[in-house]
């Protein structure tokens, strides 16, 4: 079982989570394994690994997929040190982050002084 399948299996056991499918996402030179899902009706993509370099350089960064007109942003992440046993329940894959779509009528950077950097991301099956 590859990492994407393991993430999908774990997400299927999370409350109020549905439509789970393994994915691979490429951002820049990095490839991430994870799973797309809906939780309480809201879409997300859980990805194992370190935050993308583009995001580490500037949190005013969002991601765009060719098949989706929405901007996707890093909604949350775990990049800490060694996990305590109680944290492994919520972060079983160590470093990880979740991409969420911006689903508001105004652009993600509407009220910002400078526009967000929009980085191309490629989503596929593992």
PDB file of C-alpha atoms in Angstrom:
ATOM      1  CA  UNK A   1       0.000   0.000   0.000  1.00  0.00           C
ATOM      2  CA  UNK A   2       1.540   3.352  -1.035  1.00  0.00           C
ATOM      3  CA  UNK A   3       1.388   6.553   1.018  1.00  0.00           C
ATOM      4  CA  UNK A   4      -1.609   7.959  -0.896  1.00  0.00           C
ATOM      5  CA  UNK A   5      -3.585   4.786  -0.187  1.00  0.00           C
ATOM      6  CA  UNK A   6      -2.573   4.884   3.504  1.00  0.00           C
ATOM      7  CA  UNK A   7      -3.705   8.514   3.802  1.00  0.00           C
ATOM      8  CA  UNK A   8      -7.008   7.639   2.104  1.00  0.00           C
ATOM      9  CA  UNK A   9      -7.543   4.675   4.418  1.00  0.00           C
ATOM     10  CA  UNK A  10      -6.881   6.849   7.488  1.00  0.00           C
ATOM     11  CA  UNK A  11      -9.213   9.619   6.255  1.00  0.00           C
ATOM     12  CA  UNK A  12     -12.027   7.126   5.675  1.00  0.00           C
ATOM     13  CA  UNK A  13     -11.951   6.500   9.434  1.00  0.00           C
ATOM     14  CA  UNK A  14     -12.288  10.195  10.339  1.00  0.00           C
ATOM     15  CA  UNK A  15     -15.717  11.489  11.411  1.00  0.00           C
ATOM     16  CA  UNK A  16     -17.943  13.173   8.809  1.00  0.00           C
ATOM     17  CA  UNK A  17     -15.467  12.387   6.005  1.00  0.00           C
ATOM     18  CA  UNK A  18     -16.602  11.128   2.608  1.00  0.00           C
ATOM     19  CA  UNK A  19     -15.633  10.953  -1.064  1.00  0.00           C
ATOM     20  CA  UNK A  20     -12.062   9.981  -0.170  1.00  0.00           C
ATOM     21  CA  UNK A  21      -9.694   9.163  -3.027  1.00  0.00           C
ATOM     22  CA  UNK A  22      -5.899   8.771  -3.158  1.00  0.00           C
ATOM     23  CA  UNK A  23      -4.067  11.554  -5.034  1.00  0.00           C
ATOM     24  CA  UNK A  24      -0.618  12.709  -6.002  1.00  0.00           C
ATOM     25  CA  UNK A  25      -0.009  16.457  -6.233  1.00  0.00           C
ATOM     26  CA  UNK A  26       3.029  18.062  -7.847  1.00  0.00           C
ATOM     27  CA  UNK A  27       3.978  21.574  -6.751  1.00  0.00           C
ATOM     28  CA  UNK A  28       7.185  22.871  -8.258  1.00  0.00           C
ATOM     29  CA  UNK A  29       9.795  20.109  -8.122  1.00  0.00           C
ATOM     30  CA  UNK A  30       8.115  18.320  -5.205  1.00  0.00           C
ATOM     31  CA  UNK A  31       5.571  15.509  -5.440  1.00  0.00           C
ATOM     32  CA  UNK A  32       3.195  14.906  -2.542  1.00  0.00           C
ATOM     33  CA  UNK A  33       1.137  11.815  -1.766  1.00  0.00           C
ATOM     34  CA  UNK A  34      -2.189  12.134  -0.034  1.00  0.00           C
ATOM     35  CA  UNK A  35      -5.938  12.024  -0.525  1.00  0.00           C
ATOM     36  CA  UNK A  36      -8.763  14.284  -1.648  1.00  0.00           C
ATOM     37  CA  UNK A  37     -11.839  14.213   0.575  1.00  0.00           C
ATOM     38  CA  UNK A  38     -14.942  15.999   1.779  1.00  0.00           C
ATOM     39  CA  UNK A  39     -15.384  16.640   5.489  1.00  0.00           C
ATOM     40  CA  UNK A  40     -18.738  17.966   6.648  1.00  0.00           C
ATOM     41  CA  UNK A  41     -19.384  18.641   2.953  1.00  0.00           C
ATOM     42  CA  UNK A  42     -16.279  20.782   2.444  1.00  0.00           C
ATOM     43  CA  UNK A  43     -13.519  19.643   0.033  1.00  0.00           C
ATOM     44  CA  UNK A  44      -9.883  19.311   0.997  1.00  0.00           C
ATOM     45  CA  UNK A  45      -6.647  17.601   0.026  1.00  0.00           C
ATOM     46  CA  UNK A  46      -4.518  16.086   2.806  1.00  0.00           C
ATOM     47  CA  UNK A  47      -0.858  15.788   1.734  1.00  0.00           C
ATOM     48  CA  UNK A  48       2.029  14.113   3.546  1.00  0.00           C
ATOM     49  CA  UNK A  49       5.364  15.928   3.560  1.00  0.00           C
ATOM     50  CA  UNK A  50       7.000  19.288   4.161  1.00  0.00           C
ATOM     51  CA  UNK A  51       5.277  22.481   3.126  1.00  0.00           C
ATOM     52  CA  UNK A  52       5.973  23.528  -0.471  1.00  0.00           C
ATOM     53  CA  UNK A  53       9.063  25.725  -0.839  1.00  0.00           C
ATOM     54  CA  UNK A  54       6.938  28.425  -2.500  1.00  0.00           C
ATOM     55  CA  UNK A  55       4.710  28.599   0.588  1.00  0.00           C
ATOM     56  CA  UNK A  56       7.669  28.592   2.991  1.00  0.00           C
ATOM     57  CA  UNK A  57       9.070  31.609   1.115  1.00  0.00           C
ATOM     58  CA  UNK A  58       5.762  33.482   1.343  1.00  0.00           C
ATOM     59  CA  UNK A  59       2.507  32.492   3.019  1.00  0.00           C
ATOM     60  CA  UNK A  60       0.790  34.849   0.562  1.00  0.00           C
ATOM     61  CA  UNK A  61       0.781  31.977  -1.894  1.00  0.00           C
ATOM     62  CA  UNK A  62      -2.042  29.895  -3.275  1.00  0.00           C
ATOM     63  CA  UNK A  63      -2.188  27.012  -5.721  1.00  0.00           C
ATOM     64  CA  UNK A  64      -4.161  26.480  -8.904  1.00  0.00           C
ATOM     65  CA  UNK A  65      -5.135  23.257 -10.635  1.00  0.00           C
ATOM     66  CA  UNK A  66      -5.826  23.278 -14.389  1.00  0.00           C
ATOM     67  CA  UNK A  67      -9.196  21.545 -13.905  1.00  0.00           C
ATOM     68  CA  UNK A  68     -10.395  23.888 -11.124  1.00  0.00           C
ATOM     69  CA  UNK A  69     -10.992  27.653 -11.254  1.00  0.00           C
ATOM     70  CA  UNK A  70     -10.605  28.105  -7.477  1.00  0.00           C
ATOM     71  CA  UNK A  71      -7.469  29.145  -5.625  1.00  0.00           C
ATOM     72  CA  UNK A  72      -6.322  26.499  -3.132  1.00  0.00           C
ATOM     73  CA  UNK A  73      -4.550  27.593   0.053  1.00  0.00           C
ATOM     74  CA  UNK A  74      -2.726  25.911   2.926  1.00  0.00           C
ATOM     75  CA  UNK A  75      -5.486  25.672   5.516  1.00  0.00           C
ATOM     76  CA  UNK A  76      -3.392  23.965   8.193  1.00  0.00           C
ATOM     77  CA  UNK A  77      -0.182  22.032   8.602  1.00  0.00           C
ATOM     78  CA  UNK A  78       2.048  20.054  10.959  1.00  0.00           C
ATOM     79  CA  UNK A  79       5.765  20.709  10.567  1.00  0.00           C
ATOM     80  CA  UNK A  80       6.891  20.266  14.169  1.00  0.00           C
ATOM     81  CA  UNK A  81       9.485  18.017  15.708  1.00  0.00           C
ATOM     82  CA  UNK A  82       8.990  14.526  17.065  1.00  0.00           C
ATOM     83  CA  UNK A  83       5.355  13.650  17.665  1.00  0.00           C
ATOM     84  CA  UNK A  84       4.126  12.692  21.101  1.00  0.00           C
ATOM     85  CA  UNK A  85       1.948   9.556  21.167  1.00  0.00           C
ATOM     86  CA  UNK A  86      -1.236  11.649  21.644  1.00  0.00           C
ATOM     87  CA  UNK A  87      -0.382  13.749  18.556  1.00  0.00           C
ATOM     88  CA  UNK A  88       0.043  10.729  16.285  1.00  0.00           C
ATOM     89  CA  UNK A  89      -3.737  10.289  16.231  1.00  0.00           C
ATOM     90  CA  UNK A  90      -4.049  13.597  14.377  1.00  0.00           C
ATOM     91  CA  UNK A  91      -0.768  13.520  12.445  1.00  0.00           C
ATOM     92  CA  UNK A  92      -0.099   9.847  11.658  1.00  0.00           C
ATOM     93  CA  UNK A  93       2.095  10.722   8.653  1.00  0.00           C
ATOM     94  CA  UNK A  94       4.353  13.230  10.400  1.00  0.00           C
ATOM     95  CA  UNK A  95       4.859  16.447   8.471  1.00  0.00           C
ATOM     96  CA  UNK A  96       1.716  17.152   6.492  1.00  0.00           C
ATOM     97  CA  UNK A  97      -0.541  19.934   5.277  1.00  0.00           C
ATOM     98  CA  UNK A  98      -4.063  20.405   3.975  1.00  0.00           C
ATOM     99  CA  UNK A  99      -5.039  22.366   0.881  1.00  0.00           C
ATOM    100  CA  UNK A 100      -8.494  23.936   0.934  1.00  0.00           C
ATOM    101  CA  UNK A 101     -10.286  25.773  -1.851  1.00  0.00           C
ATOM    102  CA  UNK A 102     -11.084  29.455  -1.503  1.00  0.00           C
ATOM    103  CA  UNK A 103     -14.843  29.512  -1.989  1.00  0.00           C
ATOM    104  CA  UNK A 104     -15.810  33.127  -1.393  1.00  0.00           C
ATOM    105  CA  UNK A 105     -17.126  35.704  -3.830  1.00  0.00           C
ATOM    106  CA  UNK A 106     -14.070  37.952  -3.408  1.00  0.00           C
ATOM    107  CA  UNK A 107     -10.603  36.773  -4.396  1.00  0.00           C
ATOM    108  CA  UNK A 108      -8.358  35.320  -1.691  1.00  0.00           C
ATOM    109  CA  UNK A 109      -6.135  38.392  -1.916  1.00  0.00           C
ATOM    110  CA  UNK A 110      -8.894  40.992  -2.381  1.00  0.00           C
ATOM    111  CA  UNK A 111      -8.050  42.885   0.819  1.00  0.00           C
ATOM    112  CA  UNK A 112      -4.284  42.329   0.682  1.00  0.00           C
ATOM    113  CA  UNK A 113      -1.772  45.066  -0.187  1.00  0.00           C
ATOM    114  CA  UNK A 114      -0.055  42.801  -2.684  1.00  0.00           C
ATOM    115  CA  UNK A 115      -1.613  40.009  -4.736  1.00  0.00           C
ATOM    116  CA  UNK A 116      -0.951  36.415  -3.747  1.00  0.00           C
ATOM    117  CA  UNK A 117       1.491  34.418  -5.816  1.00  0.00           C
ATOM    118  CA  UNK A 118      -0.457  31.796  -7.740  1.00  0.00           C
ATOM    119  CA  UNK A 119       1.509  28.597  -8.240  1.00  0.00           C
ATOM    120  CA  UNK A 120       0.499  25.867 -10.672  1.00  0.00           C
ATOM    121  CA  UNK A 121      -0.196  22.516  -9.042  1.00  0.00           C
ATOM    122  CA  UNK A 122      -0.866  19.251 -10.831  1.00  0.00           C
ATOM    123  CA  UNK A 123      -3.266  16.714  -9.341  1.00  0.00           C
ATOM    124  CA  UNK A 124      -3.383  13.086 -10.467  1.00  0.00           C
ATOM    125  CA  UNK A 125      -3.901   9.515  -9.379  1.00  0.00           C
ATOM    126  CA  UNK A 126      -1.064   7.614  -7.698  1.00  0.00           C
TER     127      UNK A 126
END
